[in-house]
Coordinates of C-alpha atoms and ligand atoms in Angstrom, one line a residue:
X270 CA 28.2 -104.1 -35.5
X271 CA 25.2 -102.1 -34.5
X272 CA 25.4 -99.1 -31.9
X273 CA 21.7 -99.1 -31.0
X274 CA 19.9 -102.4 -30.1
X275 CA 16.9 -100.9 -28.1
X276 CA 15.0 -98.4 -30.1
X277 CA 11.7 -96.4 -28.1
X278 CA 9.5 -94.8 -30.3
X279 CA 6.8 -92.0 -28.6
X280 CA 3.1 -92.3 -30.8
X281 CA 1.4 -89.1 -31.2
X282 CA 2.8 -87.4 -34.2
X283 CA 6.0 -89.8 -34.2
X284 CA 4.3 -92.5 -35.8
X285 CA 0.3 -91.6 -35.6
X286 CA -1.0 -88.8 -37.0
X287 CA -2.7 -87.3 -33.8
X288 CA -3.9 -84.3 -35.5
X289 CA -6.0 -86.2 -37.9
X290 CA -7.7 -88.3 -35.3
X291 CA -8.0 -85.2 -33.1
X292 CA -9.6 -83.3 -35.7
X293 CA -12.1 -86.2 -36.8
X294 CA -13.1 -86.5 -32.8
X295 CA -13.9 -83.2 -31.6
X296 CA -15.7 -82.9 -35.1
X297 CA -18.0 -85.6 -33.9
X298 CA -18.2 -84.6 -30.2
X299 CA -18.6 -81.0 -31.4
X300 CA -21.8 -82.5 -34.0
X301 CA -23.2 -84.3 -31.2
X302 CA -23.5 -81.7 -28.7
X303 CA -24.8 -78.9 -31.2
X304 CA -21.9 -77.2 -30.9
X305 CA -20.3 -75.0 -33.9
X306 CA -18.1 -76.5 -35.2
X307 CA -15.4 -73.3 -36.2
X308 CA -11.9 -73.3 -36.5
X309 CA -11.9 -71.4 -33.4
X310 CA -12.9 -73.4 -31.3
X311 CA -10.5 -75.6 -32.3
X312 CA -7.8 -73.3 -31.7
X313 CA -9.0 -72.9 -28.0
X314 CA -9.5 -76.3 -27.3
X315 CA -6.1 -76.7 -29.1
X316 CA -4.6 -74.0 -26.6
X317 CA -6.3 -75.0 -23.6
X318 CA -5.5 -78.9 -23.8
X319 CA -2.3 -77.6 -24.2
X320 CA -1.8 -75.7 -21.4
X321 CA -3.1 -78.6 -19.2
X322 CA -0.9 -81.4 -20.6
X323 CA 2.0 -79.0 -20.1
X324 CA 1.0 -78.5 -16.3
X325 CA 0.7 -82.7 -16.2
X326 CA 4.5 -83.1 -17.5
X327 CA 5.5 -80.7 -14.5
X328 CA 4.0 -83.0 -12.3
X329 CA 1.0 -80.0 -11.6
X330 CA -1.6 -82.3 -12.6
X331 CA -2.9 -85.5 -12.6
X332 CA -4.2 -86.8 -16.0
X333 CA -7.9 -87.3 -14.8
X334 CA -7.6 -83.8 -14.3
X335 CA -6.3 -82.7 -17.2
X336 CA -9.0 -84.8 -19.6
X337 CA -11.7 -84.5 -17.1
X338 CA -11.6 -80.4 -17.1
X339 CA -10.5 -79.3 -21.1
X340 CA -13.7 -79.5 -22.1
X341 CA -15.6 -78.0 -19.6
X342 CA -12.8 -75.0 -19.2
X343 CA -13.4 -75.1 -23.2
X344 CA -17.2 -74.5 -23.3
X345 CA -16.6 -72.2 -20.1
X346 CA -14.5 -70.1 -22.7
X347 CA -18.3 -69.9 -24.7
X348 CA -20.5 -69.4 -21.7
X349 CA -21.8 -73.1 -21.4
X350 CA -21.7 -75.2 -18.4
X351 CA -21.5 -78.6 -19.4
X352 CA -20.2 -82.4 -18.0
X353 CA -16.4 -82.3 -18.7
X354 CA -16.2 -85.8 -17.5
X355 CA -18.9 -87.1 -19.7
X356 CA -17.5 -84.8 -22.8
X357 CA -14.2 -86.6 -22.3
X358 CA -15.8 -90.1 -22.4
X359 CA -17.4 -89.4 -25.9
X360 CA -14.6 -87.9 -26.9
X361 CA -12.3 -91.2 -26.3
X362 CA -14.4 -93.1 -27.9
X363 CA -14.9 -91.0 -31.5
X364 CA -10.5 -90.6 -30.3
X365 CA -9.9 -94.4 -31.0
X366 CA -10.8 -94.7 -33.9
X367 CA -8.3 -92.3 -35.5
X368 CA -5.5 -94.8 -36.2
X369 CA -3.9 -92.7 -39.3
X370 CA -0.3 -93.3 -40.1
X371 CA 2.6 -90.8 -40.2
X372 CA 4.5 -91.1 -43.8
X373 CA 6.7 -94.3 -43.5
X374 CA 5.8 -95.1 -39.9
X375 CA 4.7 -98.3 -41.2
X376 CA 7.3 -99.8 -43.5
X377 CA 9.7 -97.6 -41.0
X378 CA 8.6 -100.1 -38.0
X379 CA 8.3 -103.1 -40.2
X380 CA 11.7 -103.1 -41.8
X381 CA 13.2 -102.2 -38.2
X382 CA 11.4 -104.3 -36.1
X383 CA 13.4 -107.6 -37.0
X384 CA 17.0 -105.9 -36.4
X385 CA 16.2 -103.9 -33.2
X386 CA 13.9 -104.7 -30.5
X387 CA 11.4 -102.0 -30.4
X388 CA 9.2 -100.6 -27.6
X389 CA 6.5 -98.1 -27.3
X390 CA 6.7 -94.8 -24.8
X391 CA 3.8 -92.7 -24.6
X392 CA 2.0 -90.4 -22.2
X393 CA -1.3 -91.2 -22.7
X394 CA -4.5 -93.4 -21.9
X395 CA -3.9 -96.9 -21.8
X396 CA -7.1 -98.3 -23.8
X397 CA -6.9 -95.6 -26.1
X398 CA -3.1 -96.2 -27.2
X399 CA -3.6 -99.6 -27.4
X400 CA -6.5 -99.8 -29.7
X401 CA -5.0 -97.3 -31.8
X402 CA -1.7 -98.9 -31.9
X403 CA -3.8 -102.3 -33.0
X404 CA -5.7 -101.0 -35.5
X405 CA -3.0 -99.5 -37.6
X406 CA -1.5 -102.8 -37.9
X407 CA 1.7 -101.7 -35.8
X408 CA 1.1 -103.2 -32.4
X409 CA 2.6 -106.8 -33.6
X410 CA 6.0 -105.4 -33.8
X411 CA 6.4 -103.8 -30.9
X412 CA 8.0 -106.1 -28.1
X413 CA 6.2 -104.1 -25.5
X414 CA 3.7 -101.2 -25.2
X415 CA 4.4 -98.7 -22.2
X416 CA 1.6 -96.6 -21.3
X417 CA 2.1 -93.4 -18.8
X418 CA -1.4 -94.6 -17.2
X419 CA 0.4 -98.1 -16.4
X420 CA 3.6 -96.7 -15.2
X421 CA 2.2 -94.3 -12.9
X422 CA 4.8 -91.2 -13.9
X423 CA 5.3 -89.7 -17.3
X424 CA 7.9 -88.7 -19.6
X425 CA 10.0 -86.9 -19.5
X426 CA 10.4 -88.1 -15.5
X427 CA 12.9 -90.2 -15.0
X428 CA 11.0 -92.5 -13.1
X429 CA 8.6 -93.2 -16.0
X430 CA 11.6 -94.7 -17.6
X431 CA 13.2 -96.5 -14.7
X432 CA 9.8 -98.5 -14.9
X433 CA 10.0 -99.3 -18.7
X434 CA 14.0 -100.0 -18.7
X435 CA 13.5 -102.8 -15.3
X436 CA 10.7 -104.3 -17.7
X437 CA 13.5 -105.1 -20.6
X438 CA 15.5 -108.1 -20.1
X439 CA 19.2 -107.7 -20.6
X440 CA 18.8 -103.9 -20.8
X441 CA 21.8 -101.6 -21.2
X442 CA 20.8 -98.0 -21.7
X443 CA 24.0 -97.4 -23.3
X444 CA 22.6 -99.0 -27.0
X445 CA 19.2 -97.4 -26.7
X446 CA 17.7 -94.2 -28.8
X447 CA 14.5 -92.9 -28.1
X448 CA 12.9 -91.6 -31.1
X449 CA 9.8 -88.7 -31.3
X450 CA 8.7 -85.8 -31.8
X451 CA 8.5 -83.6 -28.5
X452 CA 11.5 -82.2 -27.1
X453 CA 9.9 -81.1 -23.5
X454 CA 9.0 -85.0 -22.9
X455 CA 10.9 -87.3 -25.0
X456 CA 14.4 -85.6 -25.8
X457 CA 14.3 -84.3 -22.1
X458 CA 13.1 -87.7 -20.8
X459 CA 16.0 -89.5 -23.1
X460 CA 18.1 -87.0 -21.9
X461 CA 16.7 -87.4 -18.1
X462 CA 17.5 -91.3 -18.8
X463 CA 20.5 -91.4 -20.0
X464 CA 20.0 -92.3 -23.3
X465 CA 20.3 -91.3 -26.8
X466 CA 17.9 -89.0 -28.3
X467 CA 16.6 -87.9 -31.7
X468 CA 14.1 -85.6 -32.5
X469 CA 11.6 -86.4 -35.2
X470 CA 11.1 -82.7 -36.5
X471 CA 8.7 -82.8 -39.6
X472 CA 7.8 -79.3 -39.7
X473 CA 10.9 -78.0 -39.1
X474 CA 10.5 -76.2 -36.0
X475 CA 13.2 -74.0 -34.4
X476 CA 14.5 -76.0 -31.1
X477 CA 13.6 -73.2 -28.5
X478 CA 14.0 -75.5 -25.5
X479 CA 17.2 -76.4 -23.1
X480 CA 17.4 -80.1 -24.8
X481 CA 19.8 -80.5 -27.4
X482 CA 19.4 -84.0 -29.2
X483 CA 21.2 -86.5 -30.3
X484 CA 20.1 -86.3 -34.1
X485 CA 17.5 -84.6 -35.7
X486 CA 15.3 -85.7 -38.6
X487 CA 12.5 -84.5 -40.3
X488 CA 11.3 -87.6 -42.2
X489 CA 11.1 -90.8 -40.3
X490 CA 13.0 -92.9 -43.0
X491 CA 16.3 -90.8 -41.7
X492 CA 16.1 -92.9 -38.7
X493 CA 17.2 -95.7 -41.3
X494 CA 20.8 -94.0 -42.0
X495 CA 21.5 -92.7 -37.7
X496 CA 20.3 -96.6 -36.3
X497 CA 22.8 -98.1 -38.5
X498 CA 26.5 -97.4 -38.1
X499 CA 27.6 -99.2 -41.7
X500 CA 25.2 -96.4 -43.4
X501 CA 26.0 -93.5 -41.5
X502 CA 30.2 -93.9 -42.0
X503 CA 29.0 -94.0 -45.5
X504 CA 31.0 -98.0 -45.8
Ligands
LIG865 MG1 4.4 -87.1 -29.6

């Protein structure tokens, strides 16, 4: 007998790579606009995007603000005035096509997908997630995608996941695990939920925050050994 039956996996650097689509986009935006393309700028953007996103989970900001205004506070940074609103729109579009995979994401999601029912949580831009999610072949085995932009609240607020867990039939939070890599919105959020938590930790990285998790792993074919209770009793 299985503890966990619902499993929520977060996206960005749980099972896409967002610093490789990140990097390829503001390449091309940064091309485009006859911008230098340095690894500072990078770094500021980097910080900057950051700092807004931060001020969104706090419930400071809204998301339009936060993409609407990076790049303009970016290129504010370098003494340009430019569009932030029209920066961000080229920069979706070069942004969805970055679909790269996290090692094992895929045969992670494949082999689990027919013993758990799996579900997406991810702060983020509708449209964007989605075509992302579809074109690295993972969106079929998902039994449902849910987008911050759809829910109207984000993780780690509890409301955010009152909304996903009313959407799942037969749902009992007691045999769910979420299942990614930030601990500020989806351990907290888990935590915030009342469910399970384990922290995908790839790079090692000292836990700093108030969150303690469930589990910890730092490769993603761990989650094999924690979601199955015959494995991790060692039977
Ligand atoms: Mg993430």
């Amino acid at each position: 007998m299985k503890k966990y039956k619902t499993l929520f996996f977060d996206v960005d650097d749980t099972l896409l790579d967002f610093g490789a689509a990140e990097k390829l986009a503001l390449q091309l935006l940064f091309e485009e606009q006859n911008i230098l393309h340095t690894p500072e700028i990078e770094e500021e953007y980097k910080r900057i995007n950051q700092g807004l996103w931060r001020r969104f989970e706090e419930g400071e900001m809204s998301r339009d603000e936060v993409v609407n205004t990076r790049f303009s506070s970016l290129l504010h940074v370098y003494g340009k005035e430019v569009d932030g609103k029209l920066l961000e729109k080229k920069y979706r579009s070069f942004l969805e096509e970055g679909h790269q995979l996290v090692d094992g994401a895929f045969d992670l999601i494949r082999e689990l997908h027919s013993q758990y029912d799996l579900y997406i949580v991810t702060n983020g831009v509708s449209r964007t997630q989605d075509k992302r999610l579809r074109s690295s072949g993972l969106f079929p085995f998902f039994k449902d995608i849910f987008v911050s932009e759809d829910t109207g609240f984000q993780k780690p607020m509890k409301e955010f996941f009152d909304y996903v867990f009313e959407r799942i039939p037969q749902f009992n939070v007691n045999d769910a695990l979420i299942i990614g890599d930030s601990l500020s919105a989806d351990i907290k959020g888990g935590q915030l939920a009342g469910m399970d938590t384990c922290w995908f930790n790839p790079k090692m990285k000292q836990n700093d925050s108030d969150s303690s998790p469930n589990f910890q792993i730092h490769k993603l074919e761990e989650l094999k050994q924690i979601v199955s209770v015959k494995d991790r009793i060692g039977a």
